[in-house]
Amino acid sequence: MITVKGRVDHVVVVGAGLAGLSAALHLLGAGRRVTVVERESLPGGRAGLLESGGFRIDTGPTVLTMPDLVEEAFAAVGEATADRLELIRPAPAYRARFADGSRLDVHTDGAAMEAAVEEFAGARQAAGYRRLRIWLERLYRAQMRRFIDTNFDSPLQLAHPDLARLAALGGFGRLDARIGHFVSDERLRRVFSFQALYAGVPPARALAAYAVIAYMDTVAGVYFPRGGMHALPRAMADAAADAGASLRYGRSVTRLERSGDRVTAVVTDQERIPCDAVVLTPDLPVSYRLLGRSPRRPLPLRHAPSAVILHAGTDRTWPELAHHTISFGAAWKGTFHELTRAGKPMSDPSLLITRPTASDPSLAPPGKHLHYVLAPCPNTEVGPGVREWRELGPRYRDQLVAELERRDMPGLGAAIEEEVLVTPVDWTAQGHAAGTPFSVAHTFPQTGPFRPRNLVRGTANAVLAGCGTTPGVGVPTVLISGKLAAERITGPRATRTPRPTPGGSPA
């Protein structure tokens, strides 16, 4: 593995999101002096916090999987997750609601899920689920250490027996078809393939290897930190500070000072911070601008779809909603065509509805409730641009509320007391390319060794981390990206990704 040469005693990490904080903890554990610079007034990055009218709103991800990766980050500085954070396991992990009125509770316990599938779709589908679960576990074992939790220096690293194992498992076929090999019920196929959307590829075109995301969700388990998802970066930042890191908030990086091919200082709008190496976690265009160069690629980067998010603080709730509810529309293939090719908001949307107050009522005032509605939408490269979304956003919000009232949440509009609408306008203002928080899509030419590297030619002591680089999008992979960035500076450490184990208290 290629590592940063020369002196690397003091590392400046730009960005206190999950990737930056993961990098900081792993660097601290390896004995480096670490300064973290963050433009906002608090840690979190995409996993931020907004307080409005007594509601504590998570502005980023709402699903935490693979808590062993969190444990690994805390362990780097001699701590345990339980010292800093209480993790709840929502039960069920998800509730899937379909346009035909049917409903399936998704459990991560194998026996419970098999029983639920049998009641939902019959004994044959339950047997298929049992085989699917075994396949997902094998797929995870074949991929994690060799293809996800690793720094690639060359595509030649793919030449390993694990690649043959992945091929033998059908990992290079198509995701939807492979899931269909186990369960033929179209509703079940959706439950185990919708995750590909957040990787930026429709299930019919995505590699079957991306079912590893379904493994993380439906086998390894779904968790929620008490205090909201923002409690995770807050706990990581506190652990980093206690381990000796200097965290400097409210500072925007304006430029990097260089001497030859090395960065010698990070300059903010308030100070100059000398350094021996730097970890950059902003979205790729921002990091490349700071470095003064972008890697050459034979084809331009393609970005994942974006999302419209409605945060709604309400005076009531709908008990039929679980902590996480996936509300599927009748359309499916056409939906992905609209999002990735036609560039239109979904005409028959499938939505993720999160009700965090189902697990932690303290996130809202007494008697109130918090709901988070995520509606995938085209990014600004293929769909409406920022100017169009400024006009479209309020209308689309009204359409979403009307659709939710028709499906799962009657009376929603009248129940809203506080709300925040987030559209590609806001993602663009935060510096996310193509107006999407999901960054670069996981097409084959943008995966593994073909994804933008965390090392950039022409700069000897700068490393990238975050969802745009290795290994990719999602909370688990972003935590790994921070660790991989740290290893580029410190060299690999003895501890590697552990196998996930059940834990946490049920909601």
Short mmCIF file of C-alpha atoms in Angstrom, two decimals:
data_model
loop_
_atom_site.label_atom_id
_atom_site.label_comp_id
_atom_site.label_asym_id
_atom_site.label_seq_id
_atom_site.Cartn_x
_atom_site.Cartn_y
_atom_site.Cartn_z
CA MET A 1 0.00 0.00 0.00
CA ILE A 2 1.27 3.44 -0.94
CA THR A 3 1.62 5.72 2.08
CA VAL A 4 2.54 9.35 2.57
CA LYS A 5 6.31 9.68 2.79
CA GLY A 6 8.30 12.00 5.00
CA ARG A 7 7.32 13.59 8.26
CA VAL A 8 3.65 13.11 9.22
CA ASP A 9 3.60 14.09 12.89
CA HIS A 10 0.87 16.75 12.64
CA VAL A 11 -2.16 16.12 10.45
CA VAL A 12 -4.89 18.65 9.72
CA VAL A 13 -8.28 17.10 8.94
CA VAL A 14 -10.56 19.40 6.94
CA GLY A 15 -14.16 18.67 7.88
CA ALA A 16 -15.67 17.27 11.09
CA GLY A 17 -18.16 14.97 9.39
CA LEU A 18 -18.18 11.23 9.97
CA ALA A 19 -15.28 10.64 7.57
CA GLY A 20 -13.13 13.36 9.12
CA LEU A 21 -13.86 12.28 12.68
CA SER A 22 -13.15 8.64 11.82
CA ALA A 23 -9.84 9.69 10.28
CA ALA A 24 -9.03 11.80 13.32
CA LEU A 25 -9.66 8.97 15.79
CA HIS A 26 -7.56 6.49 13.82
CA LEU A 27 -4.75 9.03 13.44
CA LEU A 28 -4.83 9.81 17.14
CA GLY A 29 -4.68 6.12 17.93
CA ALA A 30 -1.54 5.86 15.82
CA GLY A 31 0.13 8.63 17.82
CA ARG A 32 -0.35 11.56 15.44
CA ARG A 33 -1.15 15.10 16.52
CA VAL A 34 -4.45 16.07 14.93
CA THR A 35 -6.21 19.37 14.24
CA VAL A 36 -9.75 19.22 12.85
CA VAL A 37 -11.07 22.28 11.02
CA GLU A 38 -14.81 22.60 10.43
CA ARG A 39 -16.70 25.45 8.78
CA GLU A 40 -19.87 24.87 10.80
CA SER A 41 -20.27 25.63 14.50
CA LEU A 42 -20.68 21.95 15.42
CA PRO A 43 -19.47 18.55 14.20
CA GLY A 44 -21.38 16.26 11.87
CA GLY A 45 -21.04 17.51 8.30
CA ARG A 46 -23.93 15.89 6.44
CA ALA A 47 -24.96 14.35 9.78
CA GLY A 48 -25.77 17.74 11.21
CA LEU A 49 -28.37 19.07 13.62
CA LEU A 50 -31.07 21.71 13.27
CA GLU A 51 -33.12 22.85 16.27
CA SER A 52 -36.45 24.48 15.51
CA GLY A 53 -39.40 25.04 17.82
CA GLY A 54 -38.13 22.47 20.29
CA PHE A 55 -37.63 19.81 17.61
CA ARG A 56 -34.12 18.32 17.22
CA ILE A 57 -33.81 17.52 13.52
CA ASP A 58 -31.12 15.30 12.02
CA THR A 59 -30.21 16.94 8.73
CA GLY A 60 -28.47 13.93 7.21
CA PRO A 61 -28.66 10.14 7.40
CA THR A 62 -31.29 8.55 9.61
CA VAL A 63 -30.15 4.92 9.39
CA LEU A 64 -27.12 3.53 11.23
CA THR A 65 -25.86 0.09 10.28
CA MET A 66 -22.61 -1.78 10.97
CA PRO A 67 -22.03 -0.33 14.46
CA ASP A 68 -18.85 -2.40 14.68
CA LEU A 69 -17.25 0.27 12.49
CA VAL A 70 -18.18 2.88 15.09
CA GLU A 71 -16.74 0.59 17.75
CA GLU A 72 -13.52 0.32 15.76
CA ALA A 73 -13.15 4.11 15.59
CA PHE A 74 -13.64 4.52 19.33
CA ALA A 75 -11.32 1.58 20.05
CA ALA A 76 -8.53 3.39 18.18
CA VAL A 77 -8.31 5.78 21.15
CA GLY A 78 -8.97 3.16 23.79
CA GLU A 79 -12.69 3.74 24.21
CA ALA A 80 -15.89 1.79 23.59
CA THR A 81 -19.09 2.94 21.90
CA ALA A 82 -21.03 2.28 25.09
CA ASP A 83 -18.85 4.82 26.92
CA ARG A 84 -20.17 7.58 24.66
CA LEU A 85 -23.36 6.45 22.99
CA GLU A 86 -26.48 4.39 23.56
CA LEU A 87 -27.58 2.50 20.48
CA ILE A 88 -31.22 1.46 20.10
CA ARG A 89 -32.38 -1.27 17.70
CA PRO A 90 -35.72 -0.22 16.20
CA ALA A 91 -38.10 -3.14 15.93
CA PRO A 92 -38.94 -3.74 13.16
CA ALA A 93 -35.88 -2.49 11.29
CA TYR A 94 -38.22 -1.28 8.54
CA ARG A 95 -41.90 -1.47 7.72
CA ALA A 96 -42.61 -1.83 4.02
CA ARG A 97 -46.00 -0.61 2.82
CA PHE A 98 -47.10 -1.32 -0.75
CA ALA A 99 -49.54 0.29 -3.15
CA ASP A 100 -51.82 -2.76 -3.02
CA GLY A 101 -52.36 -2.18 0.72
CA SER A 102 -50.11 -5.02 1.89
CA ARG A 103 -47.49 -4.55 4.60
CA LEU A 104 -44.33 -6.36 5.66
CA ASP A 105 -42.28 -5.79 8.79
CA VAL A 106 -38.59 -6.33 8.02
CA HIS A 107 -36.68 -7.98 10.86
CA THR A 108 -32.94 -8.55 11.06
CA ASP A 109 -33.42 -11.70 13.13
CA GLY A 110 -33.49 -14.56 10.62
CA ALA A 111 -36.22 -16.65 12.24
CA ALA A 112 -38.50 -13.66 12.80
CA MET A 113 -38.05 -12.49 9.21
CA GLU A 114 -38.63 -15.94 7.78
CA ALA A 115 -41.90 -16.19 9.70
CA ALA A 116 -42.94 -12.72 8.52
CA VAL A 117 -42.19 -13.59 4.89
CA GLU A 118 -44.15 -16.84 5.14
CA GLU A 119 -47.18 -15.01 6.48
CA PHE A 120 -46.78 -12.29 3.86
CA ALA A 121 -46.07 -14.33 0.74
CA GLY A 122 -46.15 -18.05 1.52
CA ALA A 123 -43.82 -20.92 2.41
CA ARG A 124 -41.98 -20.96 -0.93
CA GLN A 125 -40.97 -17.31 -0.58
CA ALA A 126 -39.92 -17.93 3.04
CA ALA A 127 -37.63 -20.73 1.88
CA GLY A 128 -36.26 -18.37 -0.76
CA TYR A 129 -35.62 -15.75 1.88
CA ARG A 130 -33.67 -18.30 3.93
CA ARG A 131 -31.40 -18.99 0.94
CA LEU A 132 -31.16 -15.27 0.17
CA ARG A 133 -29.96 -14.54 3.70
CA ILE A 134 -27.21 -17.16 3.43
CA TRP A 135 -26.17 -15.68 0.08
CA LEU A 136 -26.06 -12.15 1.51
CA GLU A 137 -23.81 -13.32 4.35
CA ARG A 138 -21.45 -15.02 1.90
CA LEU A 139 -21.46 -11.96 -0.32
CA TYR A 140 -20.48 -9.76 2.63
CA ARG A 141 -17.62 -12.07 3.62
CA ALA A 142 -16.31 -12.15 0.05
CA GLN A 143 -16.34 -8.38 -0.32
CA MET A 144 -15.69 -6.53 2.90
CA ARG A 145 -12.01 -6.92 3.59
CA ARG A 146 -10.81 -7.34 0.01
CA PHE A 147 -12.98 -4.89 -1.95
CA ILE A 148 -14.52 -2.42 0.54
CA ASP A 149 -12.24 -2.09 3.56
CA THR A 150 -9.07 -1.68 1.54
CA ASN A 151 -6.89 0.94 -0.11
CA PHE A 152 -6.51 0.26 -3.83
CA ASP A 153 -3.29 1.27 -5.54
CA SER A 154 -4.00 -0.61 -8.78
CA PRO A 155 -6.81 -2.57 -10.42
CA LEU A 156 -4.37 -5.49 -10.34
CA GLN A 157 -5.26 -5.87 -6.67
CA LEU A 158 -8.54 -7.34 -7.87
CA ALA A 159 -6.60 -10.44 -8.94
CA HIS A 160 -7.28 -12.36 -5.75
CA PRO A 161 -9.17 -15.58 -4.92
CA ASP A 162 -11.92 -13.45 -3.34
CA LEU A 163 -12.70 -12.10 -6.82
CA ALA A 164 -13.37 -15.64 -8.01
CA ARG A 165 -15.53 -16.23 -4.94
CA LEU A 166 -17.49 -13.06 -5.68
CA ALA A 167 -17.97 -14.15 -9.30
CA ALA A 168 -19.06 -17.63 -8.20
CA LEU A 169 -21.67 -15.99 -5.97
CA GLY A 170 -23.07 -14.15 -8.99
CA GLY A 171 -21.78 -10.78 -7.82
CA PHE A 172 -21.20 -9.56 -11.37
CA GLY A 173 -24.72 -10.28 -12.52
CA ARG A 174 -27.58 -7.80 -12.13
CA LEU A 175 -28.95 -7.08 -8.68
CA ASP A 176 -32.67 -7.36 -9.41
CA ALA A 177 -32.26 -10.62 -11.31
CA ARG A 178 -30.08 -12.13 -8.60
CA ILE A 179 -32.54 -11.22 -5.84
CA GLY A 180 -35.26 -12.72 -8.04
CA HIS A 181 -33.31 -15.97 -8.11
CA PHE A 182 -34.24 -16.36 -4.44
CA VAL A 183 -37.60 -14.58 -4.09
CA SER A 184 -40.00 -14.16 -7.00
CA ASP A 185 -42.55 -11.98 -5.24
CA GLU A 186 -42.00 -8.53 -6.70
CA ARG A 187 -42.69 -6.84 -3.37
CA LEU A 188 -39.93 -8.84 -1.68
CA ARG A 189 -37.56 -8.09 -4.53
CA ARG A 190 -38.11 -4.39 -3.86
CA VAL A 191 -37.36 -4.77 -0.15
CA PHE A 192 -33.97 -6.31 -0.90
CA SER A 193 -32.98 -4.13 -3.85
CA PHE A 194 -34.27 -0.58 -3.25
CA GLN A 195 -30.98 0.24 -1.46
CA ALA A 196 -29.26 0.38 -4.86
CA LEU A 197 -30.99 3.70 -5.46
CA TYR A 198 -28.77 5.40 -2.90
CA ALA A 199 -25.74 3.98 -4.70
CA GLY A 200 -27.07 5.77 -7.77
CA VAL A 201 -27.93 2.79 -9.98
CA PRO A 202 -31.34 1.19 -10.70
CA PRO A 203 -31.58 -2.40 -9.41
CA ALA A 204 -32.04 -3.71 -12.95
CA ARG A 205 -28.64 -2.28 -13.90
CA ALA A 206 -26.76 -2.44 -10.59
CA LEU A 207 -24.22 -5.16 -9.96
CA ALA A 208 -25.49 -7.93 -7.70
CA ALA A 209 -22.46 -7.21 -5.52
CA TYR A 210 -24.29 -4.12 -4.28
CA ALA A 211 -26.63 -6.43 -2.38
CA VAL A 212 -24.03 -6.02 0.35
CA ILE A 213 -25.99 -2.85 1.23
CA ALA A 214 -29.08 -4.99 1.76
CA TYR A 215 -26.95 -7.22 3.99
CA MET A 216 -26.05 -4.22 6.14
CA ASP A 217 -29.70 -3.18 6.43
CA THR A 218 -31.56 -6.48 6.69
CA VAL A 219 -29.04 -8.87 8.25
CA ALA A 220 -26.41 -6.95 10.22
CA GLY A 221 -29.06 -4.73 11.77
CA VAL A 222 -30.44 -1.19 11.89
CA TYR A 223 -29.60 1.03 14.87
CA PHE A 224 -30.44 4.50 16.11
CA PRO A 225 -28.41 6.52 18.62
CA ARG A 226 -30.38 7.91 21.55
CA GLY A 227 -30.39 11.66 21.00
CA GLY A 228 -30.62 11.27 17.23
CA MET A 229 -28.09 10.48 14.53
CA HIS A 230 -26.22 13.68 15.32
CA ALA A 231 -25.30 12.10 18.66
CA LEU A 232 -22.85 9.90 16.73
CA PRO A 233 -20.56 12.65 15.35
CA ARG A 234 -20.93 14.56 18.62
CA ALA A 235 -19.67 11.52 20.56
CA MET A 236 -16.84 10.95 18.08
CA ALA A 237 -15.80 14.59 18.33
CA ASP A 238 -15.80 14.43 22.13
CA ALA A 239 -13.68 11.28 22.06
CA ALA A 240 -11.24 12.92 19.65
CA ALA A 241 -10.96 16.01 21.86
CA ASP A 242 -10.37 13.89 24.95
CA ALA A 243 -7.66 12.00 23.06
CA GLY A 244 -5.84 15.27 22.34
CA ALA A 245 -7.25 16.55 19.05
CA SER A 246 -7.74 20.27 18.55
CA LEU A 247 -11.21 20.85 17.06
CA ARG A 248 -11.70 24.28 15.54
CA TYR A 249 -15.24 25.11 14.50
CA GLY A 250 -16.56 28.05 12.51
CA ARG A 251 -13.49 28.16 10.26
CA SER A 252 -13.67 27.93 6.48
CA VAL A 253 -10.60 26.71 4.63
CA THR A 254 -9.66 29.20 1.94
CA ARG A 255 -6.48 27.66 0.55
CA LEU A 256 -3.63 25.23 1.07
CA GLU A 257 -0.06 26.48 1.22
CA ARG A 258 2.41 24.33 -0.69
CA SER A 259 6.11 23.82 -1.02
CA GLY A 260 6.77 21.77 -4.11
CA ASP A 261 4.48 18.75 -4.02
CA ARG A 262 3.71 19.00 -0.30
CA VAL A 263 1.03 20.91 1.58
CA THR A 264 2.74 22.85 4.35
CA ALA A 265 -0.21 24.69 5.89
CA VAL A 266 -3.99 24.91 5.87
CA VAL A 267 -5.20 28.50 5.71
CA THR A 268 -8.66 29.38 7.03
CA ASP A 269 -10.56 32.63 7.17
CA GLN A 270 -9.14 33.07 10.68
CA GLU A 271 -5.70 31.47 10.89
CA ARG A 272 -2.84 29.61 9.26
CA ILE A 273 -2.24 26.06 10.55
CA PRO A 274 1.13 24.49 9.64
CA CYS A 275 0.92 20.75 9.02
CA ASP A 276 2.85 17.70 7.84
CA ALA A 277 -0.13 16.13 6.06
CA VAL A 278 -3.77 16.91 5.37
CA VAL A 279 -6.96 14.85 5.09
CA LEU A 280 -9.62 16.53 2.94
CA THR A 281 -13.23 15.43 3.44
CA PRO A 282 -15.33 18.01 1.50
CA ASP A 283 -17.10 16.89 -1.68
CA LEU A 284 -14.67 16.15 -4.51
CA PRO A 285 -14.99 19.44 -6.44
CA VAL A 286 -14.15 21.42 -3.28
CA SER A 287 -11.19 19.20 -2.40
CA TYR A 288 -9.85 19.31 -5.95
CA ARG A 289 -10.19 23.09 -6.01
CA LEU A 290 -8.18 23.38 -2.80
CA LEU A 291 -5.53 21.06 -4.24
CA GLY A 292 -5.45 23.01 -7.49
CA ARG A 293 -5.88 19.95 -9.69
CA SER A 294 -8.41 17.29 -10.67
CA PRO A 295 -7.48 13.76 -11.74
CA ARG A 296 -7.89 12.98 -15.40
CA ARG A 297 -10.56 10.41 -16.17
CA PRO A 298 -11.51 8.93 -19.55
CA LEU A 299 -15.18 9.71 -18.83
CA PRO A 300 -16.75 12.44 -16.67
CA LEU A 301 -17.97 11.37 -13.24
CA ARG A 302 -21.63 10.40 -13.00
CA HIS A 303 -23.49 11.37 -9.86
CA ALA A 304 -26.21 9.57 -7.93
CA PRO A 305 -29.78 10.87 -7.79
CA SER A 306 -30.50 13.56 -5.24
CA ALA A 307 -33.31 13.83 -2.71
CA VAL A 308 -35.98 16.18 -1.48
CA ILE A 309 -36.40 15.93 2.27
CA LEU A 310 -39.31 17.24 4.28
CA HIS A 311 -38.68 17.53 8.01
CA ALA A 312 -42.04 17.88 9.72
CA GLY A 313 -42.62 18.54 13.40
CA THR A 314 -46.25 17.66 14.08
CA ASP A 315 -48.84 17.77 16.84
CA ARG A 316 -49.79 14.15 16.17
CA THR A 317 -48.39 10.96 14.69
CA TRP A 318 -49.60 7.89 12.83
CA PRO A 319 -49.02 4.75 14.92
CA GLU A 320 -49.01 2.51 11.85
CA LEU A 321 -45.66 4.07 10.94
CA ALA A 322 -42.62 2.27 12.30
CA HIS A 323 -39.37 4.06 13.10
CA HIS A 324 -38.50 3.55 9.42
CA THR A 325 -41.28 3.03 6.89
CA ILE A 326 -40.73 2.52 3.17
CA SER A 327 -43.85 3.56 1.31
CA PHE A 328 -43.65 2.02 -2.16
CA GLY A 329 -45.60 3.43 -5.06
CA ALA A 330 -47.12 1.15 -7.68
CA ALA A 331 -44.48 2.14 -10.25
CA TRP A 332 -40.97 0.71 -10.01
CA LYS A 333 -38.89 0.47 -13.18
CA GLY A 334 -40.49 3.63 -14.49
CA THR A 335 -39.53 5.41 -11.29
CA PHE A 336 -35.85 4.68 -11.83
CA HIS A 337 -36.11 5.81 -15.44
CA GLU A 338 -37.52 9.13 -14.27
CA LEU A 339 -34.77 9.59 -11.69
CA THR A 340 -31.73 8.57 -13.73
CA ARG A 341 -32.63 9.06 -17.39
CA ALA A 342 -35.69 11.26 -17.94
CA GLY A 343 -34.66 13.71 -15.22
CA LYS A 344 -38.14 14.14 -13.72
CA PRO A 345 -39.35 13.95 -10.12
CA MET A 346 -41.11 10.64 -9.43
CA SER A 347 -44.67 10.65 -10.73
CA ASP A 348 -45.52 7.70 -8.42
CA PRO A 349 -42.99 8.10 -5.63
CA SER A 350 -41.47 5.53 -3.32
CA LEU A 351 -40.62 7.28 -0.06
CA LEU A 352 -38.62 6.68 3.10
CA ILE A 353 -40.52 7.96 6.13
CA THR A 354 -38.56 8.08 9.38
CA ARG A 355 -40.27 8.71 12.71
CA PRO A 356 -37.33 9.11 15.13
CA THR A 357 -39.61 9.99 18.03
CA ALA A 358 -40.87 6.39 17.87
CA SER A 359 -37.56 5.43 19.50
CA ASP A 360 -36.60 8.67 21.25
CA PRO A 361 -39.49 10.98 22.22
CA SER A 362 -37.00 13.54 23.59
CA LEU A 363 -36.32 14.72 20.04
CA ALA A 364 -39.61 16.66 20.09
CA PRO A 365 -41.46 18.71 22.70
CA PRO A 366 -43.79 16.70 24.98
CA GLY A 367 -46.73 15.31 23.03
CA LYS A 368 -45.18 16.29 19.67
CA HIS A 369 -43.65 14.12 16.97
CA LEU A 370 -40.94 14.36 14.33
CA HIS A 371 -41.15 12.93 10.81
CA TYR A 372 -38.52 12.86 8.08
CA VAL A 373 -39.68 12.17 4.52
CA LEU A 374 -37.08 11.40 1.87
CA ALA A 375 -38.15 11.50 -1.76
CA PRO A 376 -35.41 10.61 -4.26
CA CYS A 377 -35.23 13.07 -7.14
CA PRO A 378 -32.97 13.60 -10.17
CA ASN A 379 -29.68 15.35 -9.61
CA THR A 380 -29.11 18.69 -11.30
CA GLU A 381 -27.05 17.14 -14.10
CA VAL A 382 -29.98 15.17 -15.51
CA GLY A 383 -32.99 16.97 -14.01
CA PRO A 384 -34.10 20.47 -13.03
CA GLY A 385 -31.30 22.84 -12.12
CA VAL A 386 -30.98 25.06 -9.09
CA ARG A 387 -33.01 27.87 -10.65
CA GLU A 388 -35.85 25.51 -11.55
CA TRP A 389 -35.86 23.92 -8.09
CA ARG A 390 -36.29 27.30 -6.44
CA GLU A 391 -39.68 27.49 -8.13
CA LEU A 392 -40.45 23.77 -8.16
CA GLY A 393 -39.59 23.07 -4.51
CA PRO A 394 -42.68 24.55 -2.80
CA ARG A 395 -45.01 22.91 -5.35
CA TYR A 396 -43.30 19.56 -4.95
CA ARG A 397 -43.60 19.89 -1.17
CA ASP A 398 -47.36 20.31 -1.52
CA GLN A 399 -47.52 17.27 -3.83
CA LEU A 400 -45.58 15.19 -1.31
CA VAL A 401 -47.87 16.18 1.55
CA ALA A 402 -50.94 15.37 -0.55
CA GLU A 403 -49.50 11.97 -1.50
CA LEU A 404 -48.61 11.16 2.11
CA GLU A 405 -52.09 12.14 3.25
CA ARG A 406 -53.56 9.80 0.62
CA ARG A 407 -51.34 6.89 1.62
CA ASP A 408 -50.08 6.74 5.18
CA MET A 409 -50.55 10.04 6.99
CA PRO A 410 -54.07 11.52 6.69
CA GLY A 411 -54.27 15.04 8.07
CA LEU A 412 -50.50 15.60 7.80
CA GLY A 413 -50.76 19.13 6.38
CA ALA A 414 -52.89 20.41 9.23
CA ALA A 415 -50.71 18.64 11.83
CA ILE A 416 -47.42 20.32 10.84
CA GLU A 417 -46.20 22.92 13.34
CA GLU A 418 -42.55 23.20 12.25
CA GLU A 419 -41.10 22.20 8.91
CA VAL A 420 -37.89 22.37 6.90
CA LEU A 421 -37.79 21.58 3.19
CA VAL A 422 -34.46 20.54 1.66
CA THR A 423 -34.04 20.37 -2.13
CA PRO A 424 -31.11 20.24 -4.59
CA VAL A 425 -30.87 24.00 -4.10
CA ASP A 426 -29.70 23.40 -0.54
CA TRP A 427 -27.38 20.51 -1.41
CA THR A 428 -25.74 22.69 -4.05
CA ALA A 429 -25.32 25.55 -1.56
CA GLN A 430 -23.54 23.11 0.77
CA GLY A 431 -20.99 22.36 -1.97
CA HIS A 432 -22.33 19.00 -3.16
CA ALA A 433 -21.69 18.36 -6.84
CA ALA A 434 -24.75 17.90 -9.06
CA GLY A 435 -26.95 18.97 -6.15
CA THR A 436 -26.86 15.54 -4.53
CA PRO A 437 -25.74 14.44 -1.04
CA PHE A 438 -25.12 10.92 -2.42
CA SER A 439 -22.08 12.03 -4.43
CA VAL A 440 -20.56 9.89 -7.20
CA ALA A 441 -22.76 6.99 -8.37
CA HIS A 442 -21.57 3.42 -7.90
CA THR A 443 -21.45 2.45 -11.55
CA PHE A 444 -18.83 -0.20 -12.34
CA PRO A 445 -16.31 2.37 -13.69
CA GLN A 446 -16.71 4.29 -10.41
CA THR A 447 -16.39 1.42 -7.94
CA GLY A 448 -13.46 -0.20 -6.12
CA PRO A 449 -10.13 0.66 -7.78
CA PHE A 450 -11.97 2.71 -10.42
CA ARG A 451 -13.57 5.09 -7.92
CA PRO A 452 -11.79 8.44 -7.42
CA ARG A 453 -8.72 7.53 -5.37
CA ASN A 454 -7.99 8.93 -1.95
CA LEU A 455 -4.54 9.93 -3.19
CA VAL A 456 -4.23 12.67 -5.81
CA ARG A 457 -1.26 12.85 -8.18
CA GLY A 458 0.87 15.93 -7.75
CA THR A 459 0.38 16.23 -3.99
CA ALA A 460 2.52 13.95 -1.85
CA ASN A 461 0.92 14.44 1.55
CA ALA A 462 -2.81 15.00 0.96
CA VAL A 463 -5.40 12.25 1.32
CA LEU A 464 -9.12 12.35 0.54
CA ALA A 465 -11.94 10.87 2.61
CA GLY A 466 -15.73 10.93 2.34
CA CYS A 467 -18.42 9.46 0.16
CA GLY A 468 -16.92 10.62 -3.15
CA THR A 469 -13.79 8.54 -2.76
CA THR A 470 -12.97 5.01 -1.61
CA PRO A 471 -15.05 3.03 -0.74
CA GLY A 472 -18.26 5.01 -1.35
CA VAL A 473 -21.63 6.30 -0.17
CA GLY A 474 -23.30 5.51 3.15
CA VAL A 475 -22.51 5.80 6.84
CA PRO A 476 -20.54 2.52 7.07
CA THR A 477 -18.44 3.21 3.99
CA VAL A 478 -17.79 6.82 5.01
CA LEU A 479 -16.49 5.62 8.40
CA ILE A 480 -14.25 3.20 6.53
CA SER A 481 -13.06 5.98 4.21
CA GLY A 482 -11.77 7.91 7.22
CA LYS A 483 -9.88 4.87 8.47
CA LEU A 484 -8.43 4.21 5.00
CA ALA A 485 -7.30 7.84 4.76
CA ALA A 486 -5.58 7.53 8.15
CA GLU A 487 -3.83 4.35 6.99
CA ARG A 488 -2.43 6.21 3.98
CA ILE A 489 -0.59 8.34 6.54
CA THR A 490 0.20 5.85 9.29
CA GLY A 491 0.38 2.58 7.40
CA PRO A 492 -2.07 -0.27 8.02
CA ARG A 493 -2.86 -1.17 11.60
CA ALA A 494 -3.38 -4.64 13.02
CA THR A 495 -7.13 -4.27 13.65
CA ARG A 496 -9.45 -4.62 10.66
CA THR A 497 -13.18 -4.57 10.19
CA PRO A 498 -14.75 -7.05 12.62
CA ARG A 499 -17.68 -9.25 11.74
CA PRO A 500 -20.89 -7.50 12.87
CA THR A 501 -22.51 -8.90 15.97
CA PRO A 502 -26.01 -8.36 17.30
CA GLY A 503 -26.35 -5.79 20.07
CA GLY A 504 -28.15 -2.71 21.27
CA SER A 505 -31.40 -2.32 23.11
CA PRO A 506 -34.70 -2.81 21.27
CA ALA A 507 -36.87 0.24 20.79
#
